[in-house]
């Protein structure tokens, strides 16, 4: 399953980078969302996929029973999801603000706004 | 942005308290089972977002009573404060401390700096999301 | 207790605004209680320290990084701590009167107390990293205090200059300290001093010594970095008196003295100290003599004293170290007093220019008397402590192991100049014909005179009975700088000897020089103005100009404003380098073995693929947003299915909120249109496919090999035992890696503030007519 997911993640990266290279600012945002999903999946998949064994210690026990999924990448991704969301919110508001000021959604026409 | 559907209004009123209780439940059990500050905060935020969609930003602000930025600030302070107690016991900063408070009847209440920290995370996530949503909705009006 | 003593300044600083409201104009007296208590506390440590004991107080801070809040109290640290808290007491009282009614008095006290705490931390720290943290804190608080009158452009410029020089030097110092840690393998001053490791034989020694010297020289305003100190006089006078004469500028000297016994033994160390010290001494004395503003005169004479101190460490004999400690104490006493008196003059007459003052002794008799005594100490005349210090300085220079004649010439020349400077400070304003000043002069209030009076009195007592300070604490100080036990025998009267004759000669020559000052100073002024075009300060300005020019040049070249090009370059470079490394280290290997999956897992994968492709090709914004949502839910399914319930829930919630956010914002933007030419689209697609392919190959390679053992087993095994938690993911977030999570919620906070201010900003724009 990891092998298949490697191709899926590759496709996600392709799509996100293609979208981010578009001149339309909305497509840039879409690309950004796909990119964060791609990165999260990447970390998740390379740590190995485990079915039906969440990293929890059962009630009454003080150690995990058997092999469990790797908790470390999960902790990384959990923070990454929330951070990605707030960065996205920031980007989206920034973009809309830029659009209001400049009056265009074409990134190539935004080049001289700071002068 | 304010919608006038009866269904949404009724549903929001009914669901929101449940969602808030659920979020606190998720927060408290987070250390032992799926849940925790991040998830709890997100659930609580979505409860308020639902309310905001039904009744508008202004009434959500009144419902919250404090500014979402104050919630955020309180969260960050909780997070910081949880790192301090270790100093007084001569341990390194960020060392977790645990206290077990016996409850009437069976069982113990597990109190810890970790729980304080998780509450901080909960408030920070809630505050951040509500700042996003309320300020955006107000700019629409 | 020690931790509290050091940090109490910060704690009190927090309470200042509240206290200010309660105490009103008596705030100075109230706040001065803290340094007074601290002085008493440090004084209570004197018996133990003068018995030769070194107190070590250990506190954890970040043990994993070798950083601790350990404090070391030996003679050197104790003398500094006493000076800082003792003079601080009077400065706080003085400032309450000097800045009475100033609208920012509260802010002043906040920074001043923070500075005091940082300075105490600096001299008491045992840990090199903590020492550096406090070192930088003093630079920052000094910056805020120099720029206290922040509405004045000149003050801002001077503050920035001070910050650039000291913080730039601070960076170099950090490199030096890290090298020192490499050499000795220890983070602790006490361990470094106690070890008998021959530091100067190590390969890094030269680099470490040069870096530490530069750091100390910038802080202590040694040539060629001396120019920032006189400019720092833009600060209110209490600040100049405290930071820029008595305490902060001595931090560099403190560091040199602290490390002297370990770093010594190499010609580089002692020669550069002697050379730069003597050069600074002479430059400072000359510039002090040729200035007219009373604060500038005092600032340059501080530069001179700092040079003397550096030179004496460089000479390094037992006598020289005794002289060092005496000059240190004497200078802090008289210079702190003189600055406060200069402030009183300025405050009462309304001018800083000594050519505009004269005959003030009639209207300000008490101020005049105290200034007279302090100036005697500055000139090095008996019976004040300054005399004892100067005699010792002459004596040690005569017996210097290197360049005795050159150093002696410099020392005599500067003491001639300093006698004249003392005349300028005392005789010029108080005697001679009465001149009209902008304000009607009268004696300064008690709060402004108590500090100078006590400090001068101390200088007098120490001068008449030099065995008093010697037996109490100076012996221990000399021992801790020199590295082994030393008995000092200080006396006011050494009999008729060479130093005494030199003193007499310089008094005579200095008096002559003072008499001719009136005629000389316009010539000197012209010479200095001409020279300043080539001096180090001009170099500083040229450097600053250069930085802005380079910055605008590289902005023109690298940042031409087309976002697509940046991104293209970024993607190509990142993935090109990754791909190259992957190819040379591992080679490209494709793998098509999909047999270990269930059909519904293929279903989820297919859903993700379909959603992604649709989001990228559709012309409808709603379709695009919706399919990105589907993609997110697909990813959530993957998380849930593969044993990550926390992730699944989070992803679901965030995905919902994302869609809401996009709906709120994105539909204010125009619909999709094709802006790029087909050629551009094919180019971008090729780049994107290249990047995606590299990522796939990289993942396959990662799945194939494993270089390191996973560190997760530690978390899995210790989750319950150490952290009492059963949800290991949550335990990692809030316990094992709590600091990272703390950082993360601050990032959340920043993003929220960013969004809020952008929305708010727009609202204000609309209100504009």
CSV table of N, CA and C in Angstrom, one decimal, chain B residues 19-133:
chain,number,residue,atom,x,y,z
B,19,UNK,N,-22.0,20.3,21.2
B,19,UNK,CA,-20.7,20.4,20.7
B,19,UNK,C,-19.7,20.9,21.7
B,20,UNK,N,-20.1,22.0,22.4
B,20,UNK,CA,-19.2,22.5,23.4
B,20,UNK,C,-18.8,21.5,24.5
B,21,UNK,N,-19.9,20.8,25.0
B,21,UNK,CA,-19.6,19.8,26.0
B,21,UNK,C,-18.7,18.7,25.5
B,22,UNK,N,-19.0,18.4,24.2
B,22,UNK,CA,-18.2,17.3,23.6
B,22,UNK,C,-16.7,17.8,23.5
B,23,UNK,N,-16.5,19.1,23.2
B,23,UNK,CA,-15.2,19.6,23.1
B,23,UNK,C,-14.4,19.5,24.4
B,24,UNK,N,-15.1,19.8,25.5
B,24,UNK,CA,-14.4,19.8,26.8
B,24,UNK,C,-14.1,18.3,27.1
B,25,UNK,N,-15.1,17.4,26.8
B,25,UNK,CA,-14.9,16.0,27.0
B,25,UNK,C,-13.6,15.5,26.3
B,26,UNK,N,-13.5,15.9,25.0
B,26,UNK,CA,-12.4,15.5,24.2
B,26,UNK,C,-11.1,16.1,24.8
B,27,UNK,N,-11.1,17.3,25.3
B,27,UNK,CA,-10.0,18.0,25.9
B,27,UNK,C,-9.5,17.2,27.1
B,28,UNK,N,-10.4,16.8,28.0
B,28,UNK,CA,-10.1,16.2,29.2
B,28,UNK,C,-9.6,14.8,29.1
B,29,UNK,N,-10.2,14.1,28.1
B,29,UNK,CA,-9.7,12.7,28.0
B,29,UNK,C,-8.5,12.5,27.0
B,30,UNK,N,-8.1,13.7,26.5
B,30,UNK,CA,-7.1,13.6,25.4
B,30,UNK,C,-5.8,13.0,25.8
B,31,UNK,N,-5.5,12.9,27.1
B,31,UNK,CA,-4.2,12.4,27.5
B,31,UNK,C,-4.2,10.9,27.4
B,32,UNK,N,-5.4,10.3,27.5
B,32,UNK,CA,-5.4,8.8,27.5
B,32,UNK,C,-6.0,8.2,26.3
B,33,UNK,N,-6.9,9.0,25.6
B,33,UNK,CA,-7.6,8.4,24.5
B,33,UNK,C,-7.6,9.5,23.4
B,34,UNK,N,-8.0,9.2,22.2
B,34,UNK,CA,-8.0,10.2,21.1
B,34,UNK,C,-8.7,11.5,21.6
B,35,UNK,N,-8.1,12.6,21.3
B,35,UNK,CA,-8.7,13.9,21.7
B,35,UNK,C,-7.5,14.8,22.0
B,36,UNK,N,-7.8,15.8,22.9
B,36,UNK,CA,-6.7,16.7,23.3
B,36,UNK,C,-7.0,18.1,23.0
B,37,UNK,N,-6.1,19.0,23.3
B,37,UNK,CA,-6.3,20.4,23.1
B,37,UNK,C,-6.6,20.8,21.7
B,38,UNK,N,-5.9,20.3,20.7
B,38,UNK,CA,-6.1,20.7,19.3
B,38,UNK,C,-7.5,20.3,18.9
B,39,UNK,N,-7.8,19.1,19.1
B,39,UNK,CA,-9.1,18.6,18.6
B,39,UNK,C,-10.3,19.3,19.3
B,40,UNK,N,-10.1,19.3,20.7
B,40,UNK,CA,-11.1,20.0,21.5
B,40,UNK,C,-11.4,21.4,21.0
B,41,UNK,N,-10.3,22.1,20.8
B,41,UNK,CA,-10.4,23.5,20.4
B,41,UNK,C,-11.1,23.6,19.0
B,42,UNK,N,-10.7,22.7,18.1
B,42,UNK,CA,-11.4,22.7,16.8
B,42,UNK,C,-12.9,22.5,16.9
B,43,UNK,N,-13.3,21.5,17.7
B,43,UNK,CA,-14.7,21.2,17.9
B,43,UNK,C,-15.4,22.4,18.5
B,44,UNK,N,-14.8,23.0,19.5
B,44,UNK,CA,-15.5,24.2,20.1
B,44,UNK,C,-15.6,25.3,19.1
B,45,UNK,N,-14.5,25.5,18.3
B,45,UNK,CA,-14.5,26.6,17.3
B,45,UNK,C,-15.6,26.3,16.3
B,46,UNK,N,-15.8,25.0,15.9
B,46,UNK,CA,-16.8,24.8,14.8
B,46,UNK,C,-18.2,25.0,15.4
B,47,UNK,N,-18.3,24.8,16.7
B,47,UNK,CA,-19.6,25.1,17.4
B,47,UNK,C,-19.9,26.6,17.2
B,48,UNK,N,-19.0,27.4,17.5
B,48,UNK,CA,-19.2,28.8,17.5
B,48,UNK,C,-19.4,29.3,16.0
B,49,UNK,N,-18.6,28.6,15.1
B,49,UNK,CA,-18.8,29.0,13.7
B,49,UNK,C,-20.2,28.7,13.2
B,50,UNK,N,-20.7,27.6,13.6
B,50,UNK,CA,-22.1,27.2,13.3
B,50,UNK,C,-23.0,28.3,13.8
B,51,UNK,N,-22.8,28.7,15.0
B,51,UNK,CA,-23.7,29.7,15.6
B,51,UNK,C,-23.5,31.0,14.8
B,52,UNK,N,-22.3,31.3,14.5
B,52,UNK,CA,-22.1,32.6,13.7
B,52,UNK,C,-22.8,32.6,12.4
B,53,UNK,N,-22.8,31.4,11.8
B,53,UNK,CA,-23.5,31.4,10.5
B,53,UNK,C,-25.0,31.6,10.6
B,54,UNK,N,-25.5,31.1,11.8
B,54,UNK,CA,-26.9,31.2,12.0
B,54,UNK,C,-27.3,32.6,12.4
B,55,UNK,N,-26.6,33.1,13.3
B,55,UNK,CA,-27.1,34.4,14.0
B,55,UNK,C,-26.2,35.6,13.7
B,56,UNK,N,-25.1,35.4,13.0
B,56,UNK,CA,-24.3,36.6,12.7
B,56,UNK,C,-23.1,36.8,13.6
B,57,UNK,N,-22.2,37.6,13.2
B,57,UNK,CA,-21.0,37.8,14.0
B,57,UNK,C,-21.2,38.5,15.3
B,58,UNK,N,-22.1,39.5,15.2
B,58,UNK,CA,-22.3,40.4,16.4
B,58,UNK,C,-22.8,39.6,17.6
B,59,UNK,N,-23.8,38.7,17.3
B,59,UNK,CA,-24.4,38.0,18.4
B,59,UNK,C,-23.4,36.9,18.9
B,60,UNK,N,-22.6,36.4,18.0
B,60,UNK,CA,-21.6,35.4,18.4
B,60,UNK,C,-20.6,36.1,19.4
B,61,UNK,N,-20.2,37.4,19.1
B,61,UNK,CA,-19.3,38.1,19.9
B,61,UNK,C,-20.0,38.3,21.3
B,62,UNK,N,-21.3,38.6,21.3
B,62,UNK,CA,-22.0,38.7,22.6
B,62,UNK,C,-22.0,37.4,23.4
B,63,UNK,N,-22.2,36.3,22.6
B,63,UNK,CA,-22.2,35.0,23.3
B,63,UNK,C,-20.9,34.7,23.9
B,64,UNK,N,-19.8,35.0,23.2
B,64,UNK,CA,-18.5,34.7,23.7
B,64,UNK,C,-18.2,35.6,24.9
B,65,UNK,N,-18.8,36.8,25.0
B,65,UNK,CA,-18.6,37.8,26.1
B,65,UNK,C,-17.2,38.4,26.1
B,66,UNK,N,-16.1,37.6,25.8
B,66,UNK,CA,-14.8,38.2,25.7
B,66,UNK,C,-14.4,38.2,24.3
B,67,UNK,N,-13.4,39.1,24.0
B,67,UNK,CA,-12.9,39.2,22.6
B,67,UNK,C,-12.2,37.9,22.3
B,68,UNK,N,-12.3,37.4,21.0
B,68,UNK,CA,-11.6,36.1,20.7
B,68,UNK,C,-10.1,36.3,20.9
B,69,UNK,N,-9.6,37.5,20.7
B,69,UNK,CA,-8.2,37.7,20.9
B,69,UNK,C,-7.8,37.6,22.4
B,70,UNK,N,-8.7,37.9,23.3
B,70,UNK,CA,-8.4,37.6,24.7
B,70,UNK,C,-8.3,36.2,25.0
B,71,UNK,N,-9.2,35.4,24.3
B,71,UNK,CA,-9.2,33.9,24.5
B,71,UNK,C,-7.8,33.4,24.0
B,72,UNK,N,-7.4,33.9,22.9
B,72,UNK,CA,-6.1,33.5,22.3
B,72,UNK,C,-5.0,33.8,23.3
B,73,UNK,N,-5.0,35.1,23.8
B,73,UNK,CA,-4.0,35.5,24.7
B,73,UNK,C,-4.0,34.7,26.0
B,74,UNK,N,-5.2,34.4,26.5
B,74,UNK,CA,-5.3,33.5,27.7
B,74,UNK,C,-4.7,32.2,27.4
B,75,UNK,N,-5.0,31.6,26.2
B,75,UNK,CA,-4.4,30.3,25.8
B,75,UNK,C,-2.9,30.4,25.9
B,76,UNK,N,-2.3,31.4,25.3
B,76,UNK,CA,-0.8,31.5,25.3
B,76,UNK,C,-0.3,31.6,26.7
B,77,UNK,N,-1.0,32.4,27.5
B,77,UNK,CA,-0.5,32.6,28.9
B,77,UNK,C,-0.6,31.2,29.7
B,78,UNK,N,-1.7,30.5,29.5
B,78,UNK,CA,-1.8,29.2,30.1
B,78,UNK,C,-0.6,28.3,29.7
B,79,UNK,N,-0.4,28.3,28.4
B,79,UNK,CA,0.7,27.5,27.8
B,79,UNK,C,2.0,27.9,28.5
B,80,UNK,N,2.3,29.2,28.6
B,80,UNK,CA,3.5,29.6,29.2
B,80,UNK,C,3.6,29.3,30.7
B,81,UNK,N,2.4,29.6,31.3
B,81,UNK,CA,2.4,29.4,32.8
B,81,UNK,C,2.7,27.9,33.2
B,82,UNK,N,2.3,27.0,32.3
B,82,UNK,CA,2.5,25.6,32.7
B,82,UNK,C,3.9,25.2,32.7
B,83,UNK,N,4.8,26.1,32.1
B,83,UNK,CA,6.2,25.8,32.1
B,83,UNK,C,6.9,26.2,33.4
B,84,UNK,N,6.3,27.1,34.1
B,84,UNK,CA,6.9,27.8,35.2
B,84,UNK,C,7.0,26.9,36.5
B,85,UNK,N,6.0,26.2,36.9
B,85,UNK,CA,6.0,25.5,38.2
B,85,UNK,C,7.3,24.7,38.4
B,86,UNK,N,7.8,24.1,37.4
B,86,UNK,CA,9.0,23.2,37.5
B,86,UNK,C,10.1,24.0,38.1
B,87,UNK,N,10.2,25.3,37.9
B,87,UNK,CA,11.3,26.1,38.4
B,87,UNK,C,11.3,26.1,39.9
B,88,UNK,N,10.1,26.1,40.5
B,88,UNK,CA,10.0,26.2,42.0
B,88,UNK,C,10.4,24.9,42.7
B,89,UNK,N,10.4,23.8,41.9
B,89,UNK,CA,10.8,22.6,42.5
B,89,UNK,C,12.3,22.3,42.1
B,90,UNK,N,12.9,23.3,41.5
B,90,UNK,CA,14.3,23.2,41.2
B,90,UNK,C,14.6,22.3,40.0
B,91,UNK,N,13.5,22.0,39.2
B,91,UNK,CA,13.7,21.2,38.0
B,91,UNK,C,13.8,22.1,36.8
B,92,UNK,N,14.2,21.4,35.7
B,92,UNK,CA,14.3,22.2,34.4
B,92,UNK,C,13.0,22.7,34.0
B,93,UNK,N,13.0,23.9,33.3
B,93,UNK,CA,11.8,24.4,32.7
B,93,UNK,C,11.1,23.3,31.9
B,94,UNK,N,9.8,23.4,31.9
B,94,UNK,CA,9.0,22.4,31.0
B,94,UNK,C,8.8,21.0,31.6
B,95,UNK,N,9.5,20.8,32.8
B,95,UNK,CA,9.3,19.5,33.4
B,95,UNK,C,7.8,19.4,33.9
B,96,UNK,N,7.2,18.3,33.5
B,96,UNK,CA,5.8,18.1,33.9
B,96,UNK,C,5.7,17.7,35.4
B,97,UNK,N,4.7,18.3,36.0
B,97,UNK,CA,4.4,18.0,37.4
B,97,UNK,C,3.0,17.4,37.5
B,98,UNK,N,2.9,16.4,38.4
B,98,UNK,CA,1.6,15.7,38.6
B,98,UNK,C,1.1,15.8,40.0
B,99,UNK,N,-0.2,16.0,40.2
B,99,UNK,CA,-0.8,16.0,41.5
B,99,UNK,C,-2.0,15.1,41.4
B,100,UNK,N,-2.2,14.2,42.4
B,100,UNK,CA,-3.4,13.4,42.4
B,100,UNK,C,-4.3,13.9,43.5
B,101,UNK,N,-5.5,14.4,43.2
B,101,UNK,CA,-6.4,14.8,44.2
B,101,UNK,C,-7.5,13.8,44.4
B,102,UNK,N,-7.6,13.2,45.6
B,102,UNK,CA,-8.7,12.2,45.8
B,102,UNK,C,-10.1,12.8,45.7
B,103,UNK,N,-10.9,12.1,44.9
B,103,UNK,CA,-12.3,12.6,44.8
B,103,UNK,C,-13.1,12.0,45.8
B,104,UNK,N,-14.3,12.6,46.2
B,104,UNK,CA,-15.2,11.9,47.1
B,104,UNK,C,-15.6,10.6,46.4
B,105,UNK,N,-15.7,9.5,47.2
B,105,UNK,CA,-16.0,8.2,46.6
B,105,UNK,C,-14.8,7.6,45.9
B,106,UNK,N,-15.0,6.9,44.9
B,106,UNK,CA,-13.9,6.2,44.2
B,106,UNK,C,-13.1,7.2,43.3
B,107,UNK,N,-11.8,6.9,43.1
B,107,UNK,CA,-11.1,7.5,42.0
B,107,UNK,C,-10.3,8.7,42.4
B,108,UNK,N,-9.4,9.1,41.5
B,108,UNK,CA,-8.6,10.3,41.7
B,108,UNK,C,-8.8,11.3,40.6
B,109,UNK,N,-8.6,12.5,40.9
B,109,UNK,CA,-8.5,13.5,39.8
B,109,UNK,C,-7.1,13.8,39.5
B,110,UNK,N,-6.7,13.5,38.2
B,110,UNK,CA,-5.3,13.7,37.8
B,110,UNK,C,-5.2,15.2,37.4
B,111,UNK,N,-4.4,15.9,38.2
B,111,UNK,CA,-4.1,17.3,37.8
B,111,UNK,C,-2.7,17.4,37.4
B,112,UNK,N,-2.3,18.2,36.5
B,112,UNK,CA,-0.9,18.3,36.1
B,112,UNK,C,-0.7,19.6,35.3
B,113,UNK,N,0.6,19.9,35.2
B,113,UNK,CA,0.9,21.1,34.4
B,113,UNK,C,0.6,20.8,32.9
B,114,UNK,N,0.7,19.5,32.6
B,114,UNK,CA,0.3,19.1,31.2
B,114,UNK,C,-1.1,19.4,30.9
B,115,UNK,N,-2.0,19.2,31.9
B,115,UNK,CA,-3.4,19.5,31.6
B,115,UNK,C,-3.5,21.0,31.4
B,116,UNK,N,-2.8,21.8,32.3
B,116,UNK,CA,-2.9,23.3,32.1
B,116,UNK,C,-2.4,23.6,30.7
B,117,UNK,N,-1.4,23.0,30.2
B,117,UNK,CA,-0.8,23.3,28.9
B,117,UNK,C,-1.9,22.9,27.8
B,118,UNK,N,-2.5,21.8,28.0
B,118,UNK,CA,-3.5,21.3,27.0
B,118,UNK,C,-4.7,22.3,27.0
B,119,UNK,N,-5.1,22.8,28.2
B,119,UNK,CA,-6.1,23.9,28.2
B,119,UNK,C,-5.7,25.1,27.4
B,120,UNK,N,-4.4,25.4,27.6
B,120,UNK,CA,-3.8,26.5,26.9
B,120,UNK,C,-3.9,26.3,25.4
B,121,UNK,N,-3.6,25.1,24.9
B,121,UNK,CA,-3.7,24.8,23.5
B,121,UNK,C,-5.1,24.9,23.0
B,122,UNK,N,-6.0,24.4,23.8
B,122,UNK,CA,-7.5,24.5,23.5
B,122,UNK,C,-7.9,25.9,23.3
B,123,UNK,N,-7.6,26.8,24.3
B,123,UNK,CA,-8.0,28.2,24.2
B,123,UNK,C,-7.3,28.9,23.0
B,124,UNK,N,-6.0,28.5,22.8
B,124,UNK,CA,-5.3,29.2,21.7
B,124,UNK,C,-5.9,28.9,20.3
B,125,UNK,N,-6.3,27.6,20.1
B,125,UNK,CA,-6.9,27.2,18.9
B,125,UNK,C,-8.2,27.8,18.7
B,126,UNK,N,-9.0,27.8,19.8
B,126,UNK,CA,-10.3,28.4,19.8
B,126,UNK,C,-10.2,29.9,19.5
B,127,UNK,N,-9.3,30.6,20.2
B,127,UNK,CA,-9.2,32.0,20.0
B,127,UNK,C,-8.7,32.4,18.6
B,128,UNK,N,-7.8,31.6,18.1
B,128,UNK,CA,-7.3,31.9,16.7
B,128,UNK,C,-8.4,31.7,15.7
B,129,UNK,N,-9.1,30.6,15.7
B,129,UNK,CA,-10.1,30.4,14.7
B,129,UNK,C,-11.3,31.4,14.9
B,130,UNK,N,-11.6,31.8,16.1
B,130,UNK,CA,-12.7,32.7,16.2
B,130,UNK,C,-12.2,34.1,15.8
B,131,UNK,N,-11.0,34.4,16.0
B,131,UNK,CA,-10.4,35.7,15.5
B,131,UNK,C,-10.6,35.7,13.9
B,132,UNK,N,-10.2,34.6,13.3
B,132,UNK,CA,-10.3,34.5,11.8
B,132,UNK,C,-11.7,34.8,11.4
B,133,UNK,N,-12.6,34.0,12.0
B,133,UNK,CA,-14.0,33.9,11.5
B,133,UNK,C,-14.7,35.2,11.8
